[in-house]
Each structure stands twice: as C-alpha cells, then as structure tokens.
Amino acid sequence: MRMPTPPISRAYLMCPPDHFGVQYAINPWMDPGRPVDSERAGTQWRELREVLKELGHVVVQAPARRGLPDMVFTANAATVIDGRVLVATFRCPQRAGESALFEHWFRENGYQPVARARGVNEGQGDHLVANGMILAGHGLRTDSSSHEETSSYFGLPVVGLTLTDPRFFHLDTALAVLNEREIMYYPGAFSPQSLRVLRSLFPDSLEADDADAAVFGLNAISDGRRVVLPAAATGLAQRLAQRGFEPIPVEVEELLKAGGGPKCCVLDLRTPPTTRTPVPVPQTEQTEWPGARSVI
C-alpha cells in the first residue's frame, strides 16, 4: 500500500445556497421541472462546511446574490495560485453576473493581482494544479484558446485535456488531485489523446468506474490524506482506503440536481485571505505575465 502525503491545511471559499435552485438547464443534470429540496440542500452544504472545518481547514464565505442560484458552486469563480487570482468568464449567460461579484470579493479581501479572464475560462472547475502544472479542461465550458492566457498569468505550464462527455462538463467533475503527484479520474470523460496524456503523466493514478463517476465521486476534495467525496461513491471510497487515503463521505444529492458536488462548492484558496486593504493593481500586472509556456 502506498503511503499518501501528510494532510495540508487549506483555505476554502464557499457561498451559502441561500438562493439555490434549478431555474434553468445549462448541463445534463439540470431539470427545472424536477423538484429541489432547498432546505435539504442547505443542510448538506452546511454539513460539508463543518466537515472541512473539523478537518482543520479554514472556510471563508462570499455572500449569495438573488438571481444567481449557481453562486454556491464557488469552484467556478476563479483560479487562485500563490495569491494571484484569475476571475472566471463564464460561457453561459445565466452565470455571467457572478464574475463581477467574485472579482469584488477578491479585491476587498486583499488579493493581488486580480484580473478577469479575457477568454471563456470557468475557474478552478476546469483548472487543477498538480506536479507543478495546471491541468486544464476544455471542450465543453472553458475554451482551449484561454490556456495561453492562463499559463502566462500564473507562470506555469498548462496541460489541456479535452472533455467529451456532457455529464462531466468541468474537469473537476471527472478528475480530482489527491496530492501533488497523484490523481484519480474517470477515463470515459476524456478524449483518447487526453487519456493517453493522463496515463503518461500519472501512471499510478486511480481510474474510477462508471458507477462512481455517475454519482460525481470524482468531484472530491483532498488535502493529501483525507478525501471528502459523495457518500454514494462507495466503490471509490473503498479503493481510496486501500491506497492509504481516508475517505470522508458527505451527502450531496440535492446539489447534484444542479450538477454539483463537494468540490464544486469550494474554491481552493490554498491560504486564507489577508483581509488587508487592497492595493490597486497596475494594468500591466493584469494583462501580461511573460516567461511561461503552454503545453496543449
């Protein structure tokens, strides 16, 4: 049995599901005619928040806004690496109003630099850091043309991965980073070429089956040892335990009605916000970051 790395304390941004509901359909999971139990969704969200806090992580919150029911899925709000923030530009007009609100939150909480993505870029939902590179999903939400901007802004290589199954419309629904060198993913969500890339870069990774992928088992939160994942992904939990990880099951079936799970509900800030008075960011800092390369 391989020994996982020690847990790393994280800071997560969450947004309460005060206005959560399925009011439109922008992914295959959403059906406005299917009832959503708002009270139960709130309970599940709060239980997820408490689990993260009990594991020793910091949880901060952004306020919800009426008319933006998907704000609860903060993973899509931005990509945050080493304090740099690239705020999402959403493909679907139903979520476009979230960008300005999250950009304001980051500036008010002292992050710098903060910039809005020029191309369609759906934040950490499609951008996960592992082994010194950014794994970037595209093909369904984020545009592959945005990868160059992402690589340049963060100064890291980007590995583009083509998503082909509409059920797994963001990378974080089909792949989870367990630690810096180990991931788990669902092979059926990726193009043949992207699957070859993943198997080459991460040869010892855990490949999930259809049953666990279908309950969003890959939409998980890992601190290097403890893995928070949907309770319905029982097979995946067993396989994680066999590898020395500690699976932490949580109920998320109400959130799944909108195509969300544990990871969708958190944006990994890595370190807590400073809460200091933000410093204005020069225009050049917002647009150009030389010295990076993109692997697509």
Tab-separated table of C-alpha atoms in Angstrom:
chain	number	residue	atom	x	y	z
A	1	MET	CA	0.000	0.000	0.000
A	2	ARG	CA	1.356	3.395	-0.987
A	3	MET	CA	1.504	5.954	1.802
A	4	PRO	CA	-0.194	9.267	0.958
A	5	THR	CA	1.449	12.553	1.768
A	6	PRO	CA	0.573	14.240	5.095
A	7	PRO	CA	-2.562	16.416	5.082
A	8	ILE	CA	-2.103	20.066	4.170
A	9	SER	CA	-4.220	22.736	5.818
A	10	ARG	CA	-6.170	24.668	3.204
A	11	ALA	CA	-8.432	27.693	2.994
A	12	TYR	CA	-11.668	27.365	1.018
A	13	LEU	CA	-14.105	29.944	-0.294
A	14	MET	CA	-17.749	28.905	-0.089
A	15	CYS	CA	-21.040	30.654	-0.815
A	16	PRO	CA	-24.240	29.641	1.015
A	17	PRO	CA	-27.097	28.203	-1.084
A	18	ASP	CA	-29.483	30.927	0.057
A	19	HIS	CA	-30.926	31.238	-3.462
A	20	PHE	CA	-30.031	27.790	-4.763
A	21	GLY	CA	-32.408	26.076	-7.145
A	22	VAL	CA	-32.597	24.665	-10.638
A	23	GLN	CA	-34.128	27.563	-12.541
A	24	TYR	CA	-32.633	26.764	-15.954
A	25	ALA	CA	-30.753	23.936	-17.667
A	26	ILE	CA	-27.134	24.507	-18.699
A	27	ASN	CA	-25.882	20.955	-18.121
A	28	PRO	CA	-27.435	17.470	-18.417
A	29	TRP	CA	-28.070	17.220	-14.665
A	30	MET	CA	-30.350	20.258	-14.528
A	31	ASP	CA	-34.105	19.900	-14.981
A	32	PRO	CA	-36.215	22.861	-13.850
A	33	GLY	CA	-39.205	20.519	-13.639
A	34	ARG	CA	-37.515	18.307	-11.068
A	35	PRO	CA	-38.212	19.489	-7.512
A	36	VAL	CA	-35.282	20.653	-5.396
A	37	ASP	CA	-35.488	20.455	-1.621
A	38	SER	CA	-33.929	23.813	-0.751
A	39	GLU	CA	-33.890	23.113	2.968
A	40	ARG	CA	-32.072	19.816	2.477
A	41	ALA	CA	-29.630	21.422	0.051
A	42	GLY	CA	-28.793	23.971	2.748
A	43	THR	CA	-28.307	21.229	5.317
A	44	GLN	CA	-25.989	19.303	3.019
A	45	TRP	CA	-23.975	22.439	2.262
A	46	ARG	CA	-23.596	23.282	5.957
A	47	GLU	CA	-22.552	19.718	6.759
A	48	LEU	CA	-19.859	19.930	4.073
A	49	ARG	CA	-18.633	23.218	5.547
A	50	GLU	CA	-18.468	21.728	9.039
A	51	VAL	CA	-16.593	18.653	7.809
A	52	LEU	CA	-13.928	20.862	6.252
A	53	LYS	CA	-13.611	22.910	9.430
A	54	GLU	CA	-13.385	19.778	11.569
A	55	LEU	CA	-10.530	18.577	9.350
A	56	GLY	CA	-8.639	21.741	10.297
A	57	HIS	CA	-9.248	23.800	7.166
A	58	VAL	CA	-10.242	27.469	7.056
A	59	VAL	CA	-13.580	28.265	5.433
A	60	VAL	CA	-14.459	31.792	4.368
A	61	GLN	CA	-17.706	32.854	2.737
A	62	ALA	CA	-18.837	35.161	-0.027
A	63	PRO	CA	-22.428	36.436	0.130
A	64	ALA	CA	-25.038	34.898	-2.126
A	65	ARG	CA	-26.970	37.060	-4.567
A	66	ARG	CA	-30.601	36.609	-5.546
A	67	GLY	CA	-30.990	35.640	-9.194
A	68	LEU	CA	-27.660	33.771	-9.274
A	69	PRO	CA	-28.541	30.296	-7.959
A	70	ASP	CA	-25.243	28.726	-9.058
A	71	MET	CA	-23.057	31.020	-6.929
A	72	VAL	CA	-22.973	28.152	-4.441
A	73	PHE	CA	-20.534	26.452	-6.840
A	74	THR	CA	-17.594	28.695	-5.991
A	75	ALA	CA	-15.045	26.400	-7.653
A	76	ASN	CA	-16.039	28.066	-10.917
A	77	ALA	CA	-15.483	31.602	-9.622
A	78	ALA	CA	-11.751	31.862	-10.293
A	79	THR	CA	-8.391	30.154	-10.321
A	80	VAL	CA	-6.160	31.103	-7.372
A	81	ILE	CA	-2.452	30.209	-7.261
A	82	ASP	CA	0.108	31.831	-4.932
A	83	GLY	CA	-2.264	34.710	-4.220
A	84	ARG	CA	-2.801	35.536	-7.902
A	85	VAL	CA	-6.437	35.472	-8.959
A	86	LEU	CA	-7.812	34.972	-12.454
A	87	VAL	CA	-11.560	35.509	-12.205
A	88	ALA	CA	-13.810	33.399	-14.406
A	89	THR	CA	-15.506	34.497	-17.578
A	90	PHE	CA	-18.496	32.182	-17.951
A	91	ARG	CA	-19.750	30.614	-21.158
A	92	CYS	CA	-23.407	30.593	-20.139
A	93	PRO	CA	-25.134	33.978	-19.750
A	94	GLN	CA	-27.065	32.657	-16.737
A	95	ARG	CA	-23.823	32.732	-14.711
A	96	ALA	CA	-22.166	35.810	-16.216
A	97	GLY	CA	-23.265	38.059	-13.347
A	98	GLU	CA	-21.154	36.075	-10.872
A	99	SER	CA	-17.834	37.335	-12.267
A	100	ALA	CA	-18.104	40.925	-11.074
A	101	LEU	CA	-19.276	39.856	-7.614
A	102	PHE	CA	-16.405	37.446	-7.086
A	103	GLU	CA	-13.894	39.907	-8.520
A	104	HIS	CA	-15.110	42.469	-5.975
A	105	TRP	CA	-14.802	39.906	-3.165
A	106	PHE	CA	-11.181	39.104	-4.009
A	107	ARG	CA	-10.183	42.767	-4.224
A	108	GLU	CA	-11.939	43.603	-0.955
A	109	ASN	CA	-10.129	40.743	0.764
A	110	GLY	CA	-6.675	41.892	-0.224
A	111	TYR	CA	-5.782	39.554	-3.058
A	112	GLN	CA	-3.440	40.865	-5.720
A	113	PRO	CA	-3.113	40.769	-8.594
A	114	VAL	CA	-6.723	40.171	-9.569
A	115	ALA	CA	-7.770	40.033	-13.216
A	116	ARG	CA	-10.781	38.874	-15.205
A	117	ALA	CA	-10.091	36.224	-17.850
A	118	ARG	CA	-10.344	37.556	-21.378
A	119	GLY	CA	-11.425	34.238	-22.866
A	120	VAL	CA	-14.075	31.807	-21.670
A	121	ASN	CA	-12.477	30.342	-18.560
A	122	GLU	CA	-14.564	28.723	-15.825
A	123	GLY	CA	-12.103	28.942	-12.980
A	124	GLN	CA	-10.999	26.079	-10.792
A	125	GLY	CA	-13.772	23.946	-12.175
A	126	ASP	CA	-11.525	23.479	-15.200
A	127	HIS	CA	-8.084	24.250	-13.717
A	128	LEU	CA	-6.421	21.940	-11.192
A	129	VAL	CA	-2.783	22.172	-10.083
A	130	ALA	CA	-0.681	19.015	-9.838
A	131	ASN	CA	3.044	18.350	-10.044
A	132	GLY	CA	3.918	21.940	-10.961
A	133	MET	CA	1.476	22.200	-13.852
A	134	ILE	CA	-2.103	23.276	-14.453
A	135	LEU	CA	-4.376	20.540	-15.741
A	136	ALA	CA	-6.955	22.428	-17.793
A	137	GLY	CA	-10.233	21.001	-19.041
A	138	HIS	CA	-11.750	22.289	-22.262
A	139	GLY	CA	-14.230	21.316	-24.917
A	140	LEU	CA	-17.484	21.837	-23.020
A	141	ARG	CA	-17.136	25.027	-20.965
A	142	THR	CA	-13.636	26.551	-20.903
A	143	ASP	CA	-12.166	27.416	-24.318
A	144	SER	CA	-8.808	25.886	-25.214
A	145	SER	CA	-7.822	29.292	-26.593
A	146	SER	CA	-7.791	30.586	-22.993
A	147	HIS	CA	-4.940	28.267	-21.954
A	148	GLU	CA	-2.230	30.608	-23.190
A	149	GLU	CA	-3.585	33.426	-21.024
A	150	THR	CA	-3.800	31.114	-18.003
A	151	SER	CA	-0.242	29.843	-18.462
A	152	SER	CA	1.144	33.336	-18.927
A	153	TYR	CA	-0.735	34.793	-15.952
A	154	PHE	CA	0.381	32.151	-13.475
A	155	GLY	CA	3.784	31.363	-14.969
A	156	LEU	CA	3.036	27.633	-15.104
A	157	PRO	CA	2.713	25.146	-17.966
A	158	VAL	CA	-0.834	24.236	-18.899
A	159	VAL	CA	-1.775	20.728	-19.993
A	160	GLY	CA	-5.009	20.865	-21.955
A	161	LEU	CA	-7.419	17.954	-21.502
A	162	THR	CA	-10.403	17.551	-23.814
A	163	LEU	CA	-13.674	16.630	-22.082
A	164	THR	CA	-16.094	14.728	-24.313
A	165	ASP	CA	-18.989	13.543	-22.101
A	166	PRO	CA	-21.507	16.358	-21.432
A	167	ARG	CA	-22.271	14.888	-17.995
A	168	PHE	CA	-18.737	15.807	-16.939
A	169	PHE	CA	-18.719	19.358	-18.226
A	170	HIS	CA	-15.967	20.627	-15.918
A	171	LEU	CA	-12.639	18.960	-15.238
A	172	ASP	CA	-13.346	18.746	-11.500
A	173	THR	CA	-16.347	16.501	-12.181
A	174	ALA	CA	-14.094	13.913	-13.852
A	175	LEU	CA	-10.718	14.323	-12.131
A	176	ALA	CA	-9.505	15.034	-8.596
A	177	VAL	CA	-5.996	15.863	-7.423
A	178	LEU	CA	-5.181	13.669	-4.421
A	179	ASN	CA	-1.719	15.117	-3.828
A	180	GLU	CA	0.927	16.829	-5.903
A	181	ARG	CA	1.796	13.660	-7.808
A	182	GLU	CA	-1.323	11.509	-7.678
A	183	ILE	CA	-4.759	11.969	-9.175
A	184	MET	CA	-7.932	9.989	-9.723
A	185	TYR	CA	-10.109	10.343	-12.805
A	186	TYR	CA	-12.828	8.802	-14.962
A	187	PRO	CA	-11.361	7.655	-18.308
A	188	GLY	CA	-14.707	7.844	-20.111
A	189	ALA	CA	-14.853	11.632	-19.728
A	190	PHE	CA	-11.762	12.317	-21.855
A	191	SER	CA	-10.772	12.145	-25.491
A	192	PRO	CA	-8.404	9.271	-26.416
A	193	GLN	CA	-5.485	11.682	-26.803
A	194	SER	CA	-6.109	13.320	-23.411
A	195	LEU	CA	-6.421	9.910	-21.798
A	196	ARG	CA	-3.002	8.969	-23.162
A	197	VAL	CA	-1.583	12.192	-21.720
A	198	LEU	CA	-3.035	11.475	-18.269
A	199	ARG	CA	-1.749	7.915	-18.220
A	200	SER	CA	1.696	9.113	-19.272
A	201	LEU	CA	1.905	11.921	-16.696
A	202	PHE	CA	0.264	9.993	-13.822
A	203	PRO	CA	0.848	6.274	-14.462
A	204	ASP	CA	-0.086	5.136	-10.949
A	205	SER	CA	-3.328	7.034	-10.634
A	206	LEU	CA	-6.713	5.634	-9.661
A	207	GLU	CA	-9.150	5.232	-12.548
A	208	ALA	CA	-12.780	5.351	-11.413
A	209	ASP	CA	-15.530	3.204	-12.901
A	210	ASP	CA	-18.800	4.321	-14.451
A	211	ALA	CA	-20.867	3.803	-11.302
A	212	ASP	CA	-18.737	6.046	-9.094
A	213	ALA	CA	-18.317	8.673	-11.805
A	214	ALA	CA	-22.098	8.852	-12.312
A	215	VAL	CA	-22.613	9.939	-8.689
A	216	PHE	CA	-19.886	12.593	-9.006
A	217	GLY	CA	-17.384	10.565	-6.981
A	218	LEU	CA	-14.520	12.404	-8.715
A	219	ASN	CA	-15.859	15.762	-7.538
A	220	ALA	CA	-13.813	15.349	-4.382
A	221	ILE	CA	-11.695	17.481	-2.044
A	222	SER	CA	-8.331	16.091	-0.933
A	223	ASP	CA	-5.783	17.523	1.491
A	224	GLY	CA	-3.237	14.842	0.672
A	225	ARG	CA	-4.647	12.232	3.034
A	226	ARG	CA	-8.338	12.874	3.774
A	227	VAL	CA	-10.646	12.798	0.736
A	228	VAL	CA	-14.120	14.326	1.036
A	229	LEU	CA	-16.382	12.752	-1.597
A	230	PRO	CA	-20.054	11.965	-2.211
A	231	ALA	CA	-21.382	9.239	0.070
A	232	ALA	CA	-22.865	7.427	-2.937
A	233	ALA	CA	-19.380	6.731	-4.362
A	234	THR	CA	-18.901	3.670	-2.157
A	235	GLY	CA	-16.631	1.729	-4.506
A	236	LEU	CA	-14.314	4.670	-4.962
A	237	ALA	CA	-14.153	5.193	-1.194
A	238	GLN	CA	-13.049	1.589	-0.727
A	239	ARG	CA	-10.343	1.889	-3.352
A	240	LEU	CA	-9.058	5.118	-1.795
A	241	ALA	CA	-8.852	3.421	1.592
A	242	GLN	CA	-6.888	0.561	0.051
A	243	ARG	CA	-4.346	3.128	-1.109
A	244	GLY	CA	-3.985	4.572	2.377
A	245	PHE	CA	-6.272	7.589	1.994
A	246	GLU	CA	-9.067	8.345	4.448
A	247	PRO	CA	-12.378	8.761	2.609
A	248	ILE	CA	-14.829	11.195	4.225
A	249	PRO	CA	-18.339	10.669	2.785
A	250	VAL	CA	-20.842	13.540	2.583
A	251	GLU	CA	-24.405	13.671	1.249
A	252	VAL	CA	-24.820	15.943	-1.787
A	253	GLU	CA	-27.759	14.523	-3.740
A	254	GLU	CA	-29.693	17.819	-3.742
A	255	LEU	CA	-26.696	19.730	-5.070
A	256	LEU	CA	-26.175	17.076	-7.739
A	257	LYS	CA	-29.539	18.072	-9.225
A	258	ALA	CA	-27.724	21.165	-10.498
A	259	GLY	CA	-24.589	19.266	-11.492
A	260	GLY	CA	-22.614	19.962	-8.334
A	261	GLY	CA	-20.787	18.038	-5.637
A	262	PRO	CA	-18.333	18.678	-2.781
A	263	LYS	CA	-15.541	20.153	-4.903
A	264	CYS	CA	-17.939	22.335	-6.886
A	265	CYS	CA	-18.887	24.021	-3.605
A	266	VAL	CA	-15.346	25.082	-2.669
A	267	LEU	CA	-12.714	27.256	-4.280
A	268	ASP	CA	-9.278	26.272	-3.006
A	269	LEU	CA	-7.590	29.494	-1.908
A	270	ARG	CA	-4.623	27.492	-0.537
A	271	THR	CA	-4.014	30.184	2.118
A	272	PRO	CA	-6.526	32.427	3.951
A	273	PRO	CA	-7.309	35.911	2.634
A	274	THR	CA	-5.296	38.726	4.210
A	275	THR	CA	-8.301	40.997	4.846
A	276	ARG	CA	-5.916	43.917	4.394
A	277	THR	CA	-6.788	46.982	2.368
A	278	PRO	CA	-6.267	46.021	-1.267
A	279	VAL	CA	-3.590	47.772	-3.274
A	280	PRO	CA	-4.541	48.913	-6.799
A	281	VAL	CA	-3.078	46.597	-9.402
A	282	PRO	CA	-1.155	48.191	-12.304
A	283	GLN	CA	-2.692	47.491	-15.706
A	284	THR	CA	0.425	45.655	-16.883
A	285	GLU	CA	0.100	43.247	-13.949
A	286	GLN	CA	-3.418	42.388	-15.012
A	287	THR	CA	-2.606	41.541	-18.607
A	288	GLU	CA	0.935	40.252	-19.152
A	289	TRP	CA	2.959	37.572	-17.389
A	290	PRO	CA	5.986	36.638	-19.503
A	291	GLY	CA	8.149	33.563	-19.258
A	292	ALA	CA	5.520	30.823	-19.257
A	293	ARG	CA	4.835	28.124	-21.789
A	294	SER	CA	1.670	26.252	-22.675
A	295	VAL	CA	1.503	22.526	-23.303
A	296	ILE	CA	-1.783	21.766	-25.036
